[in-house]
CSV table of C-alpha atoms and ligand atoms in Angstrom, one decimal:
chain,number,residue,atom,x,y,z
A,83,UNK,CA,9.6,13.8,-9.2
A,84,UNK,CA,11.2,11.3,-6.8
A,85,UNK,CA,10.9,8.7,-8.3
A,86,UNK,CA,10.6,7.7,-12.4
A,87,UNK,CA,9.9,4.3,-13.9
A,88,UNK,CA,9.6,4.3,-17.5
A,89,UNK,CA,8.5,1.0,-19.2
A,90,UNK,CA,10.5,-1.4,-17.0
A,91,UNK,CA,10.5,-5.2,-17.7
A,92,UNK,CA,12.6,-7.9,-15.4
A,93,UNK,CA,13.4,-11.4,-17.0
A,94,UNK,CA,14.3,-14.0,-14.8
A,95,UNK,CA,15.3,-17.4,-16.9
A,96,UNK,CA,12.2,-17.5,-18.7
A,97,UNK,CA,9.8,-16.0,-16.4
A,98,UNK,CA,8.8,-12.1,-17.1
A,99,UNK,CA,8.4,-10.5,-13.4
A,100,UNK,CA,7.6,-6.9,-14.4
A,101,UNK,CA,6.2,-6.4,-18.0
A,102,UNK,CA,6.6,-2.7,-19.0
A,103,UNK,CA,5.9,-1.1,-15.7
A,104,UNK,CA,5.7,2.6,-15.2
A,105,UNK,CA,4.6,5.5,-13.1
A,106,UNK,CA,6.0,8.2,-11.1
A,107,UNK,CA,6.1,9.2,-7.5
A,108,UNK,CA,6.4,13.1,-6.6
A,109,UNK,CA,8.3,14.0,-3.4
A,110,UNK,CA,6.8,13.6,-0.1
A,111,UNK,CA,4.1,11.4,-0.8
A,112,UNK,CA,3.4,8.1,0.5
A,113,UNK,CA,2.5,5.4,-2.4
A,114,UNK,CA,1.0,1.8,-2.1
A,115,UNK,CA,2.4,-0.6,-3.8
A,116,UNK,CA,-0.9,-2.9,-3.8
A,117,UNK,CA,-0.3,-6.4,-5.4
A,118,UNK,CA,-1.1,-10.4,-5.0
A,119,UNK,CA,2.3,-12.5,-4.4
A,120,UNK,CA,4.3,-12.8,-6.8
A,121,UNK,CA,3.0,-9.8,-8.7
A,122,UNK,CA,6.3,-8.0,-9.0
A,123,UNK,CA,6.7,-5.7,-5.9
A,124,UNK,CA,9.4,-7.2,-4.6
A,125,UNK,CA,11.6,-7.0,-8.1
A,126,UNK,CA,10.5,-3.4,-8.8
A,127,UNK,CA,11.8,-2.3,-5.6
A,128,UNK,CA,15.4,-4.1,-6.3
A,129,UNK,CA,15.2,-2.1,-9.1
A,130,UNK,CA,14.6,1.2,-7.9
A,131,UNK,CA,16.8,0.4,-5.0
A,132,UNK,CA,19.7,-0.6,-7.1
A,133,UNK,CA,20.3,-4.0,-6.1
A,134,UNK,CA,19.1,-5.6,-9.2
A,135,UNK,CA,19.0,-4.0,-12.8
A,136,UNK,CA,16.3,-4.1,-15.2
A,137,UNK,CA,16.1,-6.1,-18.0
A,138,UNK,CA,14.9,-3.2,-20.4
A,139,UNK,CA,13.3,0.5,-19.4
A,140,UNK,CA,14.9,3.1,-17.4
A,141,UNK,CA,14.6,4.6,-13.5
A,142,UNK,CA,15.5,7.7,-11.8
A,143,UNK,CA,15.2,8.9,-8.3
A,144,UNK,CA,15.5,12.2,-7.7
A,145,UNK,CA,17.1,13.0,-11.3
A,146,UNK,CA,19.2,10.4,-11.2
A,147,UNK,CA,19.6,7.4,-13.0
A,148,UNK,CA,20.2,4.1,-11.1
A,149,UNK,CA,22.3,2.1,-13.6
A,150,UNK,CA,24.5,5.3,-14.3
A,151,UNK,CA,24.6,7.2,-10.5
A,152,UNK,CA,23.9,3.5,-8.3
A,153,UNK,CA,26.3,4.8,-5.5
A,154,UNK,CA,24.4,8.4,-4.9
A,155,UNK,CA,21.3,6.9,-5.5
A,156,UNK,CA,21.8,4.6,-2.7
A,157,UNK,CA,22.6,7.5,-0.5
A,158,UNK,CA,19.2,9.4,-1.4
A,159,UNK,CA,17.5,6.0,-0.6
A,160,UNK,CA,16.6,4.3,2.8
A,161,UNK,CA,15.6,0.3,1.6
A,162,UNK,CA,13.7,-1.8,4.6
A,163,UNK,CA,13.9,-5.4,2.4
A,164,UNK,CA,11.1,-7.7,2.5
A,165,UNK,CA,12.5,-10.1,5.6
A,166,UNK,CA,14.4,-7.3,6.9
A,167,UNK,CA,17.6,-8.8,7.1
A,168,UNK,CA,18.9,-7.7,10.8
A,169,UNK,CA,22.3,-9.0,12.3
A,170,UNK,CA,20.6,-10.7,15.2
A,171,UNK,CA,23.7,-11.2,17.2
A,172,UNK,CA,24.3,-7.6,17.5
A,173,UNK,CA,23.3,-4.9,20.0
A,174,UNK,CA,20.3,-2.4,18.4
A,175,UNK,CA,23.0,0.7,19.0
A,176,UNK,CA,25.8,-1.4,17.6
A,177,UNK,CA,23.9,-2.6,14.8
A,178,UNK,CA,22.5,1.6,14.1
A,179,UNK,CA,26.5,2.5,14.4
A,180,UNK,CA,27.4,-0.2,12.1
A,181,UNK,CA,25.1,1.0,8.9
A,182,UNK,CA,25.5,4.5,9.8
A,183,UNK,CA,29.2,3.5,9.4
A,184,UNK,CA,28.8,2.2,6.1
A,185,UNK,CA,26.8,5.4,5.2
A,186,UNK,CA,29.9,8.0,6.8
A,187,UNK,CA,27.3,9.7,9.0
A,188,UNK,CA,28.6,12.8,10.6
A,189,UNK,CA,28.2,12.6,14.6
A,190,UNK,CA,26.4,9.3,14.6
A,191,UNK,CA,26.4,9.2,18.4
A,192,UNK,CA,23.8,11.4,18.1
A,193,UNK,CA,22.0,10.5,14.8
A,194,UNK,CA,22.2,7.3,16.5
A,195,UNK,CA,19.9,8.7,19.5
A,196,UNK,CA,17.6,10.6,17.6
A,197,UNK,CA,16.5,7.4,15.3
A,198,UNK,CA,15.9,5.4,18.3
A,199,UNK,CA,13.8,8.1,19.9
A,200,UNK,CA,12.4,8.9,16.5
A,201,UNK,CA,11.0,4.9,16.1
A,202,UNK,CA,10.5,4.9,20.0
A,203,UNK,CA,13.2,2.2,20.5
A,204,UNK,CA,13.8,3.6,23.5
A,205,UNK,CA,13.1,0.8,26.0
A,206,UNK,CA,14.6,-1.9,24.1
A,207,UNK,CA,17.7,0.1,22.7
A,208,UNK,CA,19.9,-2.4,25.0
A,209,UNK,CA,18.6,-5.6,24.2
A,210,UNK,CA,20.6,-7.5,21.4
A,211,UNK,CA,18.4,-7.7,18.3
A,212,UNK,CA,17.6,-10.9,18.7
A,213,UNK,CA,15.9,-10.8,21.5
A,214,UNK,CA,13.5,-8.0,20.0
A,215,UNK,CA,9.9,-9.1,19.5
A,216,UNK,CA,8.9,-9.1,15.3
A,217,UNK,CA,7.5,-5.3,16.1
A,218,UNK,CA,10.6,-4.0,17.8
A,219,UNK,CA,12.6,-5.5,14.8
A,220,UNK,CA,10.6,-3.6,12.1
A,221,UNK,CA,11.3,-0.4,14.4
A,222,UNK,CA,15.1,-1.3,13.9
A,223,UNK,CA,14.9,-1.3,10.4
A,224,UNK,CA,13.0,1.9,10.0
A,225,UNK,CA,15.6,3.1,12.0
A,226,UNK,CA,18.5,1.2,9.7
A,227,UNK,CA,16.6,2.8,6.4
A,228,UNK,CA,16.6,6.0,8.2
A,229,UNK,CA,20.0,6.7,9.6
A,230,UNK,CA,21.9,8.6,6.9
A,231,UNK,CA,18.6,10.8,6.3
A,232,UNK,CA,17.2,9.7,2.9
A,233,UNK,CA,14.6,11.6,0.8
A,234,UNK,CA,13.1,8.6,-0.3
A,235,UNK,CA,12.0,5.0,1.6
A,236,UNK,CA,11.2,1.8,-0.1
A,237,UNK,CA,9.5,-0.2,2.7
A,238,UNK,CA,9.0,-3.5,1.2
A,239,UNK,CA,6.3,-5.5,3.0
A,240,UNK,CA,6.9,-3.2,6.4
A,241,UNK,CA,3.9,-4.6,8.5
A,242,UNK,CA,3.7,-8.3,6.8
A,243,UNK,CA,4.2,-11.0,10.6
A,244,UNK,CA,3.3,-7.8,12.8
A,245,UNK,CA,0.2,-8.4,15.6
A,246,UNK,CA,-2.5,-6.1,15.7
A,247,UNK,CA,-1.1,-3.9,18.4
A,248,UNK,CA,2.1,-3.8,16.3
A,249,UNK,CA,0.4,-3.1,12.9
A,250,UNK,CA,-1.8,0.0,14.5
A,251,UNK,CA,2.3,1.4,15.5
A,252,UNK,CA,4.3,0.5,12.4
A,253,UNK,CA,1.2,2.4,10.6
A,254,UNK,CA,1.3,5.6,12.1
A,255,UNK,CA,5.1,5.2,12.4
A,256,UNK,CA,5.2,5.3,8.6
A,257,UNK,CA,2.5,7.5,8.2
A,258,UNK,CA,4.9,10.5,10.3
A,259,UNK,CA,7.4,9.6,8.3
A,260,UNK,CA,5.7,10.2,5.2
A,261,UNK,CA,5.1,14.1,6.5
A,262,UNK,CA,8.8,14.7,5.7
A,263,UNK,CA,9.9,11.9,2.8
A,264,UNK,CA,8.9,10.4,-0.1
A,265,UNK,CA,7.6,6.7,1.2
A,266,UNK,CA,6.8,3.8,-1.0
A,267,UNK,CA,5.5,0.9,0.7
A,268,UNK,CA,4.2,-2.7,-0.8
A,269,UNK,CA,1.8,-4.6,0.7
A,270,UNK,CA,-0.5,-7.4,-0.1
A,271,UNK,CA,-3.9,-5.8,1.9
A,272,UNK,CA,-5.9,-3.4,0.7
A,273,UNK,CA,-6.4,-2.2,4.1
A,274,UNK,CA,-3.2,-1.4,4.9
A,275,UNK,CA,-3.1,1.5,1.6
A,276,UNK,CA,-6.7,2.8,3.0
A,277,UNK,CA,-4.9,2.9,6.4
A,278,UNK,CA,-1.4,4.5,5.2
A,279,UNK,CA,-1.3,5.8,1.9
A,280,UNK,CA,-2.9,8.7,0.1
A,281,UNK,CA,-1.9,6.9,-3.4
A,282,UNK,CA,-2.3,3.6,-4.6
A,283,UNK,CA,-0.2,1.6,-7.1
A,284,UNK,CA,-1.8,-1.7,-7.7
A,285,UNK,CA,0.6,-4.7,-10.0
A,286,UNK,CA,-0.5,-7.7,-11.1
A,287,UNK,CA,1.3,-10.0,-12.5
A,288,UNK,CA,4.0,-7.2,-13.7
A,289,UNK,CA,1.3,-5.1,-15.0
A,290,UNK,CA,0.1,-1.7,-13.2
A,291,UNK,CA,-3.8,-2.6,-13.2
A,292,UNK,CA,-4.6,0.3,-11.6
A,293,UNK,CA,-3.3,4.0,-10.6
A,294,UNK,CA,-5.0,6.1,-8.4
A,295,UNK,CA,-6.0,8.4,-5.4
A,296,UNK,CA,-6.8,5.9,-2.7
A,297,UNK,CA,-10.0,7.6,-1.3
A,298,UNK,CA,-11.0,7.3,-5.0
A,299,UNK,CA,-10.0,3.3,-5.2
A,300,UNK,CA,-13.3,1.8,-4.4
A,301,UNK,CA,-15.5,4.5,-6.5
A,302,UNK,CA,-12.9,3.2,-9.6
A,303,UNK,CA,-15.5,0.7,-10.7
A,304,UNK,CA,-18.3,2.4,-10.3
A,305,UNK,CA,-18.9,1.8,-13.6
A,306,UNK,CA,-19.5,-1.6,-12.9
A,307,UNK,CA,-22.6,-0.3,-10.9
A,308,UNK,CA,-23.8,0.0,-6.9
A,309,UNK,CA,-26.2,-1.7,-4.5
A,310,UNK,CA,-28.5,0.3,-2.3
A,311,UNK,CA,-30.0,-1.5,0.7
A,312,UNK,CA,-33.2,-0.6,1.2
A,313,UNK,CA,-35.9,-1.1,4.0
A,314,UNK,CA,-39.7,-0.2,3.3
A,315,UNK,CA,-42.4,0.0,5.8
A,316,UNK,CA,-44.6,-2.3,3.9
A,317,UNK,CA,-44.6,-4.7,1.4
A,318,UNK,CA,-43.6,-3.8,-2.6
A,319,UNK,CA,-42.9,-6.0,-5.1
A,320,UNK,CA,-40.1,-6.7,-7.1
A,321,UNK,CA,-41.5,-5.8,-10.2
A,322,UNK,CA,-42.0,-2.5,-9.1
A,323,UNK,CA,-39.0,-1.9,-8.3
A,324,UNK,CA,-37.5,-3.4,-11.6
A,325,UNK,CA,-39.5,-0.6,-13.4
A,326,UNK,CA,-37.1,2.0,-12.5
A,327,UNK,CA,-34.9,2.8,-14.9
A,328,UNK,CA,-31.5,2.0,-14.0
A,329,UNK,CA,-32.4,-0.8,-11.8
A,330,UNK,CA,-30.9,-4.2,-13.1
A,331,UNK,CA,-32.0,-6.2,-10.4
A,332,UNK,CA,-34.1,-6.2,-6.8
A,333,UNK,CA,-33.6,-9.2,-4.0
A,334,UNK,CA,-35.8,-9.3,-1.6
A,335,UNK,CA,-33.4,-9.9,1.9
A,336,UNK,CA,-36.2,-11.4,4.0
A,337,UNK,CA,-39.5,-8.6,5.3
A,338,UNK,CA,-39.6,-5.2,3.6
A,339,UNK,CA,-35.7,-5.3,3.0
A,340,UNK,CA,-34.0,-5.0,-0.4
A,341,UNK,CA,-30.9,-5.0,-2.0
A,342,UNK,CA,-31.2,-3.0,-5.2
A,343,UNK,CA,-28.9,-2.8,-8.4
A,344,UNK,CA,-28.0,0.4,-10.3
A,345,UNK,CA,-26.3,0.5,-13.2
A,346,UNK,CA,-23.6,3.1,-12.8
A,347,UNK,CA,-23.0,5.7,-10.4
A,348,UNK,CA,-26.7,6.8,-10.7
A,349,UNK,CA,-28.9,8.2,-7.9
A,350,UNK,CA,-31.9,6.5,-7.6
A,351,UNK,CA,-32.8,7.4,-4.4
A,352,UNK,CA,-35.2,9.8,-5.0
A,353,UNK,CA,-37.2,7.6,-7.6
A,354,UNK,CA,-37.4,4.9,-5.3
A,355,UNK,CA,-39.0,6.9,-2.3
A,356,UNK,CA,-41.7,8.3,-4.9
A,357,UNK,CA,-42.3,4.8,-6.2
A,358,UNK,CA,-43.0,3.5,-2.7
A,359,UNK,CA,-44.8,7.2,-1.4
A,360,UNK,CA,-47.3,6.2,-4.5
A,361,UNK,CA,-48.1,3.1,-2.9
A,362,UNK,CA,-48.8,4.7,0.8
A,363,UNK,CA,-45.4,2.8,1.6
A,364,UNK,CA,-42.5,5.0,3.3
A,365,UNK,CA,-39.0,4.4,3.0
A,366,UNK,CA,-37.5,3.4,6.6
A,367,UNK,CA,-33.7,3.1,6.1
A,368,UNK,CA,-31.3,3.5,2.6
A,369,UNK,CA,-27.7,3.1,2.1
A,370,UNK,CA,-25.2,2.6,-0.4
A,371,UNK,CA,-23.3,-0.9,0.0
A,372,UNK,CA,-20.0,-0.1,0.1
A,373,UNK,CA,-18.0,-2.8,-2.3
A,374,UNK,CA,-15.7,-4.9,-0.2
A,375,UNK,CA,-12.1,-4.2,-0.4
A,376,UNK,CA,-11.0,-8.1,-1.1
A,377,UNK,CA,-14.0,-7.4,-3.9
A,378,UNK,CA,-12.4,-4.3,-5.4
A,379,UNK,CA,-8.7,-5.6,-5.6
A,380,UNK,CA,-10.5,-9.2,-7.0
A,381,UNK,CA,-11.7,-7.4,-9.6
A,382,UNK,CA,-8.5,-5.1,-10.4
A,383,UNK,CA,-6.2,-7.9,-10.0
A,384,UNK,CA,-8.5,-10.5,-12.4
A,385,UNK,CA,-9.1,-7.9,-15.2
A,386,UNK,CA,-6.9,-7.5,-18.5
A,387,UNK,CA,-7.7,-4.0,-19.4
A,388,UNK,CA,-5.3,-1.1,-18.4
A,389,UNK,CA,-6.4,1.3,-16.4
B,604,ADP,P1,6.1,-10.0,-5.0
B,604,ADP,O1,7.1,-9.2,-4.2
B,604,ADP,O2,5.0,-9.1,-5.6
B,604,ADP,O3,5.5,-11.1,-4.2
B,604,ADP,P2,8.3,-10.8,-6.6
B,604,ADP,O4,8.9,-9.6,-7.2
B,604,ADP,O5,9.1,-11.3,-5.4
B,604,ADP,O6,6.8,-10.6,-6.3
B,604,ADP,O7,8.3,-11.9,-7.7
B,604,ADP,C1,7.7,-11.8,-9.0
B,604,ADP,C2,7.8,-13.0,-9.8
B,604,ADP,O8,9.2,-13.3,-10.1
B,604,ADP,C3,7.3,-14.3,-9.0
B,604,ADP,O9,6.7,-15.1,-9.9
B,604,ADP,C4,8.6,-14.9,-8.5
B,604,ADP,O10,8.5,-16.3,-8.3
B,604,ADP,C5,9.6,-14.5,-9.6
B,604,ADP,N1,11.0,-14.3,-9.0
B,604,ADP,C6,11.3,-13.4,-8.1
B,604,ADP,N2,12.7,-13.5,-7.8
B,604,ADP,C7,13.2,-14.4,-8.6
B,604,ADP,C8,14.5,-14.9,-8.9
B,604,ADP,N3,15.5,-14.5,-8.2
B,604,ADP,N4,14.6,-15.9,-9.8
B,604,ADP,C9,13.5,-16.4,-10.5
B,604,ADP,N5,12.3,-15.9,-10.3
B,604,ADP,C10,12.1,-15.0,-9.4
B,605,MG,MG1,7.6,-9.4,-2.3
């Protein structure tokens, strides 16, 4: 396992930030860290990042403890903090010599190189950082968490301020990194997981709500039931369709069209093609209604229960 977080709670003045939070990350995967603000991302990547300790509970990354090993620890992490906190007076090579310093990088002429090859810094490797766009400056800090070869990268908000264009990059960025290291990343879009990561780790309010495959995410709820939209080639009435079993309700979206409740993860399909074939009625179009995202992670993030 990378990384370990055993029942870790953080206390600030009164306020509980992380309430008994744990999970575990094996090596070279890339985790989402999927939670509203001020759900606790931000503090449970201090955490496992050394910069703050814990309150109660333990971490480890890669076998080691944080409170007991900080130093190596911080040497088998690369950290990308939430505003990326660049030197903007210095040059982008000066500023990759200066942590690669700090880390005693052997040859870091060339290390140097390959990091702003490897985040395709390339054209703007001159420039002084502040005169890098938002996009350019989130390459630089890759390249900062990076430079003294880490097995494992906390990225904490990496794409948050980024334009479009930008986003698409930073994401498959991260994504080939992720071939080789252990990546977590936080974010507040549920998007951004779907695009990025194959696991997702979803907080809320210093609670894990939810821990899971990502493609399996928005079947999680099933059991909360599906909607089929349906279009028949003449009319049929809602009663009709309310005698299925499993149906809990029928709305009739203007014409022939319906959008039809099932409770569960139930196939109806069939039944409802014979129910309309028995009326000399054929079934033109049918498809599962995929659940929003915002309407997954609203339901995750409002519900008590564990999961
Ligand atoms: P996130 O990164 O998910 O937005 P944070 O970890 O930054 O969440 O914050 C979690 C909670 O802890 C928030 O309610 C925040 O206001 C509070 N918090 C964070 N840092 C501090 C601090 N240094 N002092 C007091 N409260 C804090
Ligand atoms: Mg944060």
């Amino acid at each position: 396992m990378s990384i370990i977080v055993e029942n870790v709670a953080k206390v600030y003045g009164t306020q509980r930030a992380l309430n008994g939070v744990s999970f575990s990350i094996p090596s070279s995967e890339v985790v989402g860290f999927l939670g509203p603000n001020g759900a606790g991302k931000s503090t449970m990547m201090k955490i496992i990042t050394c910069f703050l300790p814990p309150t109660e509970g333990k971490v480890s990354v890669c076998g080691l403890d944080v409170m007991k090993n900080s130093i190596e620890v911080r040497r088998l992490i690369g950290y990308l903090p939430e505003h990326n906190p660049l030197y903007l007076d210095m040059y982008v090579r000066e500023y990759l010599h200066f942590i690669g310093d700090i880390y005693g990088v052997p040859q870091l002429n060339k290390r140097v190189a390959e990091m702003i090859d490897r985040v395709g810094l390339g054209p703007e490797a001159h420039k002084k950082i502040e005169a890098l766009s938002k996009g350019y400056r989130q390459r630089v800090g890759l390249a900062q968490a990076m430079i003294h070869d880490p097995k494992v990268l906390i990225l904490d908000e990496p794409t948050s301020g980024l334009d479009p264009n930008q986003l698409v990059e930073i994401r498959s960025l991260i994504k080939e990194i992720g071939k080789e290291k252990t990546v977590m990343l936080s974010t507040h879009i549920m998007q951004e997981v779907e695009a990025i990561c194959n696991r997702t780790i979803i907080i809320n309010k210093g609670n894990i709500v939810a821990d899971k495959a990502t493609s399996e995410l928005r079947s999680g709820i099933g059991g909360a039931g599906h909607e089929l939209e349906v279009e028949f080639s003449g009319a049929i009435s809602r009663s009709a369709l309310m005698k299925i079993e499993g149906v809990s309700n029928a709305v009739n979206d203007g014409g022939n069209s319906w959008t039809i409740s099932i409770v569960g993860n139930g196939d109806l399909r069939k039944e409802i093609a014979e129910m309309a074939m028995q009326q000399s009625i054929a079934v033109i179009s049918m498809s599962k209604k995929e659940l929003k995202l915002e309407e997954i992670f609203k339901e995750l993030t409002t519900a008590n229960s564990q999961n």
